[in-house]
XYZ file of C-alpha atoms in Angstrom:
469
model
C -3.383 -20.362 21.371
C -6.854 -19.296 21.897
C -8.348 -17.597 18.789
C -10.533 -14.502 19.104
C -14.063 -15.171 17.916
C -15.182 -13.136 14.901
C -18.646 -13.836 13.309
C -18.445 -11.210 10.557
C -17.035 -11.652 6.922
C -13.596 -10.305 6.588
C -12.386 -9.232 3.153
C -8.530 -8.607 2.528
C -7.735 -6.244 -0.518
C -4.130 -5.785 -1.752
C -2.679 -2.689 -3.246
C -1.554 -2.033 -6.792
C 0.687 -4.954 -7.934
C -0.759 -7.064 -5.087
C -2.717 -9.655 -7.239
C -1.301 -12.405 -9.344
C -2.560 -12.143 -12.881
C -2.645 -14.973 -15.682
C -3.613 -15.309 -19.285
C -5.128 -18.631 -20.441
C -3.916 -20.203 -17.216
C -0.317 -19.009 -17.745
C 0.853 -16.573 -15.066
C 2.140 -13.150 -16.191
C 2.492 -11.537 -13.023
C 3.206 -13.306 -9.658
C 5.933 -14.328 -7.286
C 6.928 -17.009 -5.038
C 9.656 -16.487 -2.265
C 12.765 -15.380 -3.774
C 11.237 -14.659 -7.168
C 10.697 -10.695 -7.333
C 13.245 -10.302 -10.155
C 11.884 -13.348 -11.982
C 8.425 -11.970 -11.926
C 9.687 -8.615 -13.239
C 11.250 -10.322 -16.305
C 8.168 -12.533 -16.894
C 6.104 -9.364 -16.967
C 8.461 -7.453 -19.121
C 8.195 -9.983 -21.568
C 4.549 -9.673 -21.861
C 4.627 -5.911 -21.698
C 3.243 -5.243 -25.138
C 0.195 -7.384 -24.722
C -0.451 -6.143 -21.344
C -0.661 -2.502 -22.134
C -4.099 -1.010 -22.133
C -5.711 0.633 -25.040
C -6.397 4.404 -24.931
C -9.584 5.624 -23.520
C -10.302 2.305 -21.659
C -12.301 4.157 -18.955
C -13.870 1.868 -16.573
C -13.881 -1.279 -19.057
C -11.945 -4.320 -19.393
C -9.705 -4.781 -22.717
C -10.804 -8.277 -23.365
C -7.207 -9.478 -23.378
C -7.947 -12.553 -21.409
C -6.086 -11.282 -18.181
C -7.576 -12.706 -14.920
C -6.535 -12.170 -11.326
C -5.705 -15.506 -9.771
C -4.862 -14.713 -6.134
C -2.870 -12.425 -3.805
C 0.789 -12.352 -4.086
C 2.401 -13.954 -1.041
C 5.951 -12.413 -0.923
C 7.677 -9.414 -1.869
C 7.096 -7.728 -5.380
C 7.896 -4.569 -7.014
C 7.659 -3.093 -10.577
C 9.979 -0.120 -11.151
C 8.052 2.604 -12.857
C 4.687 1.592 -11.327
C 5.206 1.046 -7.504
C 8.340 0.177 -5.311
C 9.011 -2.867 -3.308
C 6.106 -4.185 -1.096
C 5.883 -7.130 1.219
C 3.520 -9.879 0.410
C 0.080 -10.829 1.858
C 1.005 -14.422 2.903
C 2.167 -13.602 6.418
C -0.936 -11.285 7.010
C -3.368 -13.928 6.004
C -1.587 -16.569 8.108
C -1.686 -14.169 11.102
C -5.459 -13.454 10.759
C -6.305 -17.213 10.529
C -3.924 -18.037 13.665
C -5.280 -15.015 15.826
C -9.020 -15.115 14.949
C -11.758 -17.697 14.004
C -11.502 -16.891 10.394
C -11.258 -19.532 7.477
C -10.353 -18.769 3.888
C -11.260 -21.285 0.907
C -9.070 -24.069 0.661
C -8.287 -26.247 -2.347
C -11.024 -28.765 -2.770
C -13.764 -26.589 -1.262
C -16.763 -26.510 -3.373
C -18.029 -23.258 -4.726
C -20.791 -23.079 -1.995
C -18.516 -23.477 0.839
C -19.096 -20.681 3.617
C -15.951 -19.092 4.718
C -15.347 -15.849 6.433
C -11.797 -14.835 5.279
C -12.051 -13.604 1.639
C -9.136 -12.584 -0.326
C -10.256 -10.162 -3.100
C -7.585 -10.202 -5.962
C -8.150 -7.932 -8.914
C -6.655 -6.821 -12.108
C -4.678 -3.758 -10.766
C -4.085 -2.454 -14.309
C -7.925 -1.360 -14.412
C -9.878 1.489 -13.060
C -10.562 1.281 -9.401
C -14.346 1.685 -10.282
C -14.377 -1.309 -12.414
C -12.835 -3.341 -9.537
C -15.065 -1.835 -6.980
C -18.045 -3.444 -9.065
C -16.286 -6.699 -9.085
C -15.868 -6.454 -5.210
C -19.569 -5.763 -4.732
C -20.369 -8.995 -6.643
C -17.786 -10.846 -4.624
C -18.826 -9.647 -1.418
C -22.582 -10.035 -2.255
C -21.990 -13.875 -2.824
C -19.788 -14.358 0.106
C -21.749 -12.714 2.583
C -24.846 -14.496 1.457
C -23.196 -17.895 1.980
C -21.746 -16.877 5.366
C -25.022 -15.489 6.561
C -26.624 -18.910 6.338
C -24.593 -19.670 9.608
C -24.402 -16.101 10.865
C -27.518 -14.101 9.897
C -26.327 -10.833 11.514
C -22.906 -10.686 9.909
C -21.652 -7.724 8.454
C -18.300 -6.920 6.621
C -15.134 -5.780 7.973
C -12.435 -4.847 5.209
C -8.712 -4.766 5.503
C -7.134 -2.890 2.671
C -3.715 -2.028 1.949
C -2.848 1.116 -0.361
C -4.879 1.225 -3.538
C -6.996 -1.690 -2.093
C -8.556 0.986 0.164
C -9.731 3.197 -2.642
C -11.649 0.169 -4.156
C -13.219 -0.522 -0.949
C -14.031 3.040 -0.575
C -15.977 3.336 -3.729
C -17.808 0.215 -3.029
C -18.840 1.299 0.525
C -19.654 4.926 -0.295
C -20.847 4.855 -3.991
C -22.200 1.326 -4.485
C -24.139 0.819 -1.302
C -21.490 -1.171 0.501
C -22.042 0.990 3.663
C -25.268 -0.810 4.385
C -23.517 -4.028 5.140
C -20.075 -2.851 6.466
C -19.223 -2.702 10.183
C -15.598 -1.387 9.314
C -13.176 -0.414 6.771
C -9.465 -0.361 7.729
C -7.110 1.345 5.398
C -3.531 0.478 5.708
C -1.303 3.301 3.995
C -4.219 4.066 1.560
C -3.364 7.263 -0.420
C -6.741 8.884 0.165
C -5.354 11.965 -1.229
C -3.037 9.875 -3.253
C 0.774 9.866 -3.778
C 3.306 12.180 -5.725
C 5.325 9.065 -6.388
C 2.654 7.796 -8.711
C 2.667 11.102 -10.568
C 6.550 10.676 -10.955
C 6.050 7.104 -12.245
C 3.952 8.542 -15.065
C 6.080 11.553 -15.829
C 9.618 9.950 -15.389
C 9.012 6.517 -16.811
C 11.397 3.599 -16.282
C 12.952 0.498 -17.895
C 13.108 -2.904 -16.584
C 15.252 -5.819 -18.043
C 15.808 -3.826 -21.275
C 12.178 -3.222 -21.740
C 10.567 0.361 -21.557
C 7.604 0.155 -19.121
C 6.820 3.749 -19.738
C 4.031 3.477 -22.331
C 2.479 0.475 -20.270
C 2.408 2.482 -16.961
C 0.771 5.590 -18.703
C -1.972 3.374 -20.132
C -3.121 2.534 -16.457
C -6.387 4.275 -15.210
C -5.488 2.773 -11.786
C -2.054 4.643 -11.544
C -3.764 7.791 -12.539
C -6.030 7.420 -9.785
C -3.178 7.257 -7.409
C -1.907 10.722 -8.316
C -2.310 13.779 -5.996
C -5.317 15.771 -5.708
C -3.660 18.458 -3.424
C -1.444 21.396 -4.592
C 1.864 19.470 -5.062
C 3.863 20.874 -8.180
C 6.187 23.913 -7.522
C 5.530 26.821 -9.817
C 6.480 30.478 -9.856
C 3.102 31.437 -8.180
C 3.520 28.717 -5.543
C 2.197 25.193 -5.353
C -0.300 23.979 -7.882
C -2.506 20.939 -8.590
C -2.114 19.138 -11.779
C -5.140 20.526 -13.282
C -3.961 24.156 -12.297
C -0.623 24.028 -14.319
C -0.572 25.976 -17.450
C 1.058 23.191 -19.516
C 0.284 19.431 -19.442
C 2.911 17.307 -17.806
C 4.522 14.895 -20.085
C 3.451 11.390 -19.789
C 0.059 12.101 -18.065
C -2.973 11.283 -19.858
C -5.168 14.331 -19.438
C -8.436 12.390 -19.951
C -7.418 9.589 -17.339
C -6.271 12.532 -14.837
C -9.551 14.137 -15.247
C -11.412 11.041 -14.670
C -9.299 10.270 -11.682
C -10.305 13.608 -10.107
C -13.869 12.658 -10.691
C -13.526 9.315 -9.173
C -12.198 10.815 -5.910
C -14.857 13.546 -5.867
C -17.624 10.876 -6.181
C -16.145 9.092 -2.995
C -15.626 12.414 -0.999
C -19.170 13.596 -1.984
C -20.823 10.357 -0.988
C -18.800 10.026 2.146
C -19.435 13.420 3.571
C -23.297 13.174 2.330
C -23.657 9.911 4.381
C -22.167 11.432 7.434
C -24.238 14.702 7.081
C -27.215 12.306 7.020
C -26.236 10.761 10.300
C -23.894 8.033 9.218
C -20.814 7.204 11.266
C -17.742 9.345 10.493
C -15.814 6.261 11.866
C -16.777 3.670 9.266
C -13.501 4.077 7.696
C -10.400 3.653 10.179
C -7.147 4.856 8.528
C -3.887 3.281 10.015
C -1.125 5.885 8.953
C 2.517 5.277 8.722
C 4.185 8.445 10.162
C 7.591 10.104 10.426
C 9.347 8.328 7.748
C 11.040 10.416 4.924
C 8.217 10.868 2.371
C 8.202 12.548 -1.097
C 5.226 15.165 -0.727
C 5.833 17.708 -3.668
C 7.833 18.027 -6.826
C 9.566 20.478 -9.020
C 9.588 20.152 -12.793
C 13.130 19.890 -14.065
C 13.960 19.377 -17.597
C 10.544 17.639 -18.214
C 10.979 15.316 -15.121
C 9.706 15.501 -11.639
C 12.223 15.878 -8.887
C 10.640 14.761 -5.709
C 10.822 16.940 -2.549
C 10.160 15.763 1.050
C 8.544 18.973 2.408
C 5.395 20.953 1.582
C 5.594 24.701 1.890
C 8.894 24.263 3.846
C 7.286 21.900 6.322
C 8.205 18.175 6.726
C 5.012 16.229 7.033
C 6.506 12.795 6.728
C 4.204 9.821 6.222
C 5.070 6.184 5.405
C 7.923 6.765 2.856
C 5.240 6.713 -0.166
C 2.116 8.259 1.138
C 2.375 11.730 3.123
C 0.646 11.545 6.342
C -2.109 14.169 5.804
C -2.987 12.090 2.418
C -3.626 8.855 4.255
C -6.867 10.248 5.880
C -10.270 10.012 4.218
C -12.306 13.269 3.825
C -14.600 12.735 6.848
C -11.767 11.933 9.394
C -9.724 14.648 10.893
C -5.967 14.487 11.327
C -6.316 14.446 15.141
C -9.321 12.035 15.350
C -8.540 9.290 17.694
C -10.294 6.649 15.632
C -7.324 6.951 13.303
C -4.315 5.102 14.120
C -0.523 5.888 13.481
C 2.553 3.811 13.506
C 6.143 4.319 12.822
C 5.804 1.995 9.725
C 6.887 2.031 6.053
C 4.390 1.646 3.241
C 5.783 -1.419 1.676
C 6.025 -3.261 5.188
C 3.198 -1.759 6.955
C 1.236 -5.003 7.154
C 3.965 -6.860 9.194
C 4.656 -3.874 11.578
C 3.803 -5.133 15.079
C 1.951 -1.940 16.092
C -0.263 -2.257 12.889
C -1.021 -5.881 13.852
C -2.077 -4.573 17.283
C -4.364 -2.008 15.478
C -5.900 -4.598 13.477
C -6.474 -7.001 16.573
C -8.264 -4.046 18.106
C -10.339 -3.715 14.775
C -11.413 -7.365 14.801
C -11.495 -8.642 18.171
C -14.839 -8.611 20.250
C -13.138 -6.592 23.011
C -10.812 -3.815 23.084
C -7.104 -5.229 22.888
C -5.205 -4.916 26.025
C -1.969 -6.789 25.023
C -0.362 -4.185 23.022
C 2.836 -2.811 24.167
C 3.817 0.607 24.533
C 5.419 2.837 21.659
C 9.214 2.220 21.329
C 11.361 4.293 23.446
C 13.129 5.789 20.400
C 11.012 5.468 17.190
C 13.172 6.141 14.216
C 12.725 7.465 10.685
C 14.204 5.241 8.162
C 15.561 5.763 4.606
C 16.665 3.127 2.141
C 16.825 3.449 -1.775
C 13.721 1.740 -3.524
C 16.066 0.398 -6.082
C 19.754 -0.350 -6.431
C 21.865 -0.828 -9.401
C 23.952 -3.879 -9.785
C 26.820 -3.640 -7.474
C 25.735 -0.609 -5.757
C 26.041 -0.484 -1.987
C 22.888 -0.180 0.039
C 23.020 2.882 2.096
C 20.857 2.907 5.435
C 19.881 6.064 6.985
C 18.079 6.332 10.375
C 17.096 9.285 12.495
C 15.436 9.540 15.932
C 12.120 11.271 15.237
C 11.435 12.497 18.741
C 13.875 14.436 20.925
C 13.884 12.052 23.767
C 16.800 11.881 26.110
C 19.532 10.036 24.691
C 18.333 10.037 21.118
C 21.747 11.186 20.001
C 23.643 8.418 21.745
C 21.790 5.301 20.653
C 23.005 2.079 19.488
C 21.025 1.372 16.331
C 20.836 -1.998 14.575
C 19.742 -3.013 11.010
C 18.891 -6.453 9.842
C 18.986 -6.705 6.023
C 17.043 -10.033 4.899
C 16.705 -11.371 1.480
C 13.879 -13.061 0.157
C 15.783 -16.456 0.611
C 19.098 -16.833 2.283
C 20.974 -15.640 5.377
C 20.242 -12.148 6.844
C 23.131 -9.496 7.228
C 23.239 -7.480 10.649
C 25.009 -4.010 10.826
C 25.366 -1.593 13.721
C 24.776 2.032 12.427
C 27.324 4.593 12.663
C 26.396 7.637 14.957
C 26.626 10.862 12.937
C 25.411 12.901 15.794
C 22.241 14.864 16.391
C 20.246 11.627 16.334
C 21.226 10.689 12.851
C 22.787 7.228 11.957
C 23.832 5.339 8.796
C 25.430 2.200 7.631
C 26.483 0.808 4.262
C 26.203 -2.935 3.023
C 28.197 -4.034 0.049
C 28.019 -7.194 -2.051
C 24.189 -7.679 -2.067
C 23.125 -10.126 -4.768
C 20.188 -9.148 -7.053
C 16.806 -9.615 -5.449
C 14.440 -8.041 -2.905
C 15.267 -7.318 0.644
C 13.610 -6.265 3.729
C 15.760 -3.697 5.884
C 14.556 -3.580 9.682
C 16.114 -1.010 11.827
C 15.686 -0.479 15.474
C 17.278 1.095 18.549
C 18.940 -1.805 20.597
C 17.053 -0.652 23.636
C 13.838 -1.257 22.023
C 12.399 -4.459 21.004
C 13.010 -6.000 17.524
C 9.302 -5.958 16.984
C 9.439 -2.130 17.365
C 11.688 -1.999 13.951
C 10.742 -0.006 11.135
C 11.143 -2.072 8.006
C 11.815 -0.712 4.498
C 12.025 -2.622 1.256
C 14.682 -2.418 -1.469
C 15.298 -4.259 -4.733
C 18.694 -4.851 -6.148
C 18.420 -4.935 -9.815
C 20.300 -7.301 -12.343
C 23.165 -6.312 -14.738
C 20.720 -6.208 -17.818
C 18.290 -3.793 -16.035
């Protein structure tokens, strides 16, 4: 297979939870295939030591935690972020498809490579990690330019990784050497799910993670800046509420607002001064059931999938409108949308096509058409032990025959044999199936109309917890 030639430096930045963490050489957060629950148990056992001190700001707590690489496989941490596919298959695909090479064991520190995996301590402020990104890119680009003097940087960022990259590009001078920043499901206007994690809290393996999650500057930097909380006077932003939400650190929340204001002001100023308004290319998951607003009920947030009565959809975690940076309009053709779920957006065939277009020297001509019957898919993020998995799908366009489809779901564990189900037709383009007897662990649930290709499937992630959860 011929690989497309790329002379630029490509940097891959994962989302929250997507980097392995270690202390004194001992891994405290990381997974191998089949090990999602074991990683959660390991992390829960270290939780007291990993909680951040109050008013950490943009600093490091000095607790010895260091990032050691990207997580290759499925991972999740209830109370922080739901199940996300790993980055191993994305890195492998990039190397197979393009003339990209990452650092290998045995390479010297001065080895020039053009595929960089930027792992970071996802507990910490995005500003802090953006400064580390600046140092990492400066060194890697300097080495690569000894071979390719005109090389620039192309960033591929998932979820929160896009916010780190945006701060480097817009506020730390990264725009001068950046050719393109691709964000996959990045919450540019953030996610109501992050706010719910802070307010509602959670327990894992008998350990309460609530205090830990509430100490994280990064999680606060993912909370919405748009009006998202129901009140008697209509929707309000978090800082417009008359009372403080339980579990939210007011100082961290205020700083999160400043963080995003810095990016927005710098980006709009750069564009006004003649810079490109397409330096950042968002890839947006659409038409999946997505929490968008919330109501406060007995001190907890009850998530709602509409905003002022309108179902905006999104990727299941980030509302569609929240996945666009300030300088890119919702109808800008530079933005790309796919029927993809947040946790699996990196593996979606359409998104891989978008990445091909972003990296190939010539426009892509091999990408197929959109599926004939695109689906919105809903599965629970977490299941209690013994709880059946309910899979719901809905034809999201009113195409002919959308109410008479044969819809197939493949439930694939991290390791082991996949289970296939044909969904029941409920009428009006709605379908459902139930899968019983799933063992504890993480699962990818891929759903597509049988008349479409399996590569058109929408994949969502779920985690079946153990009995002591």
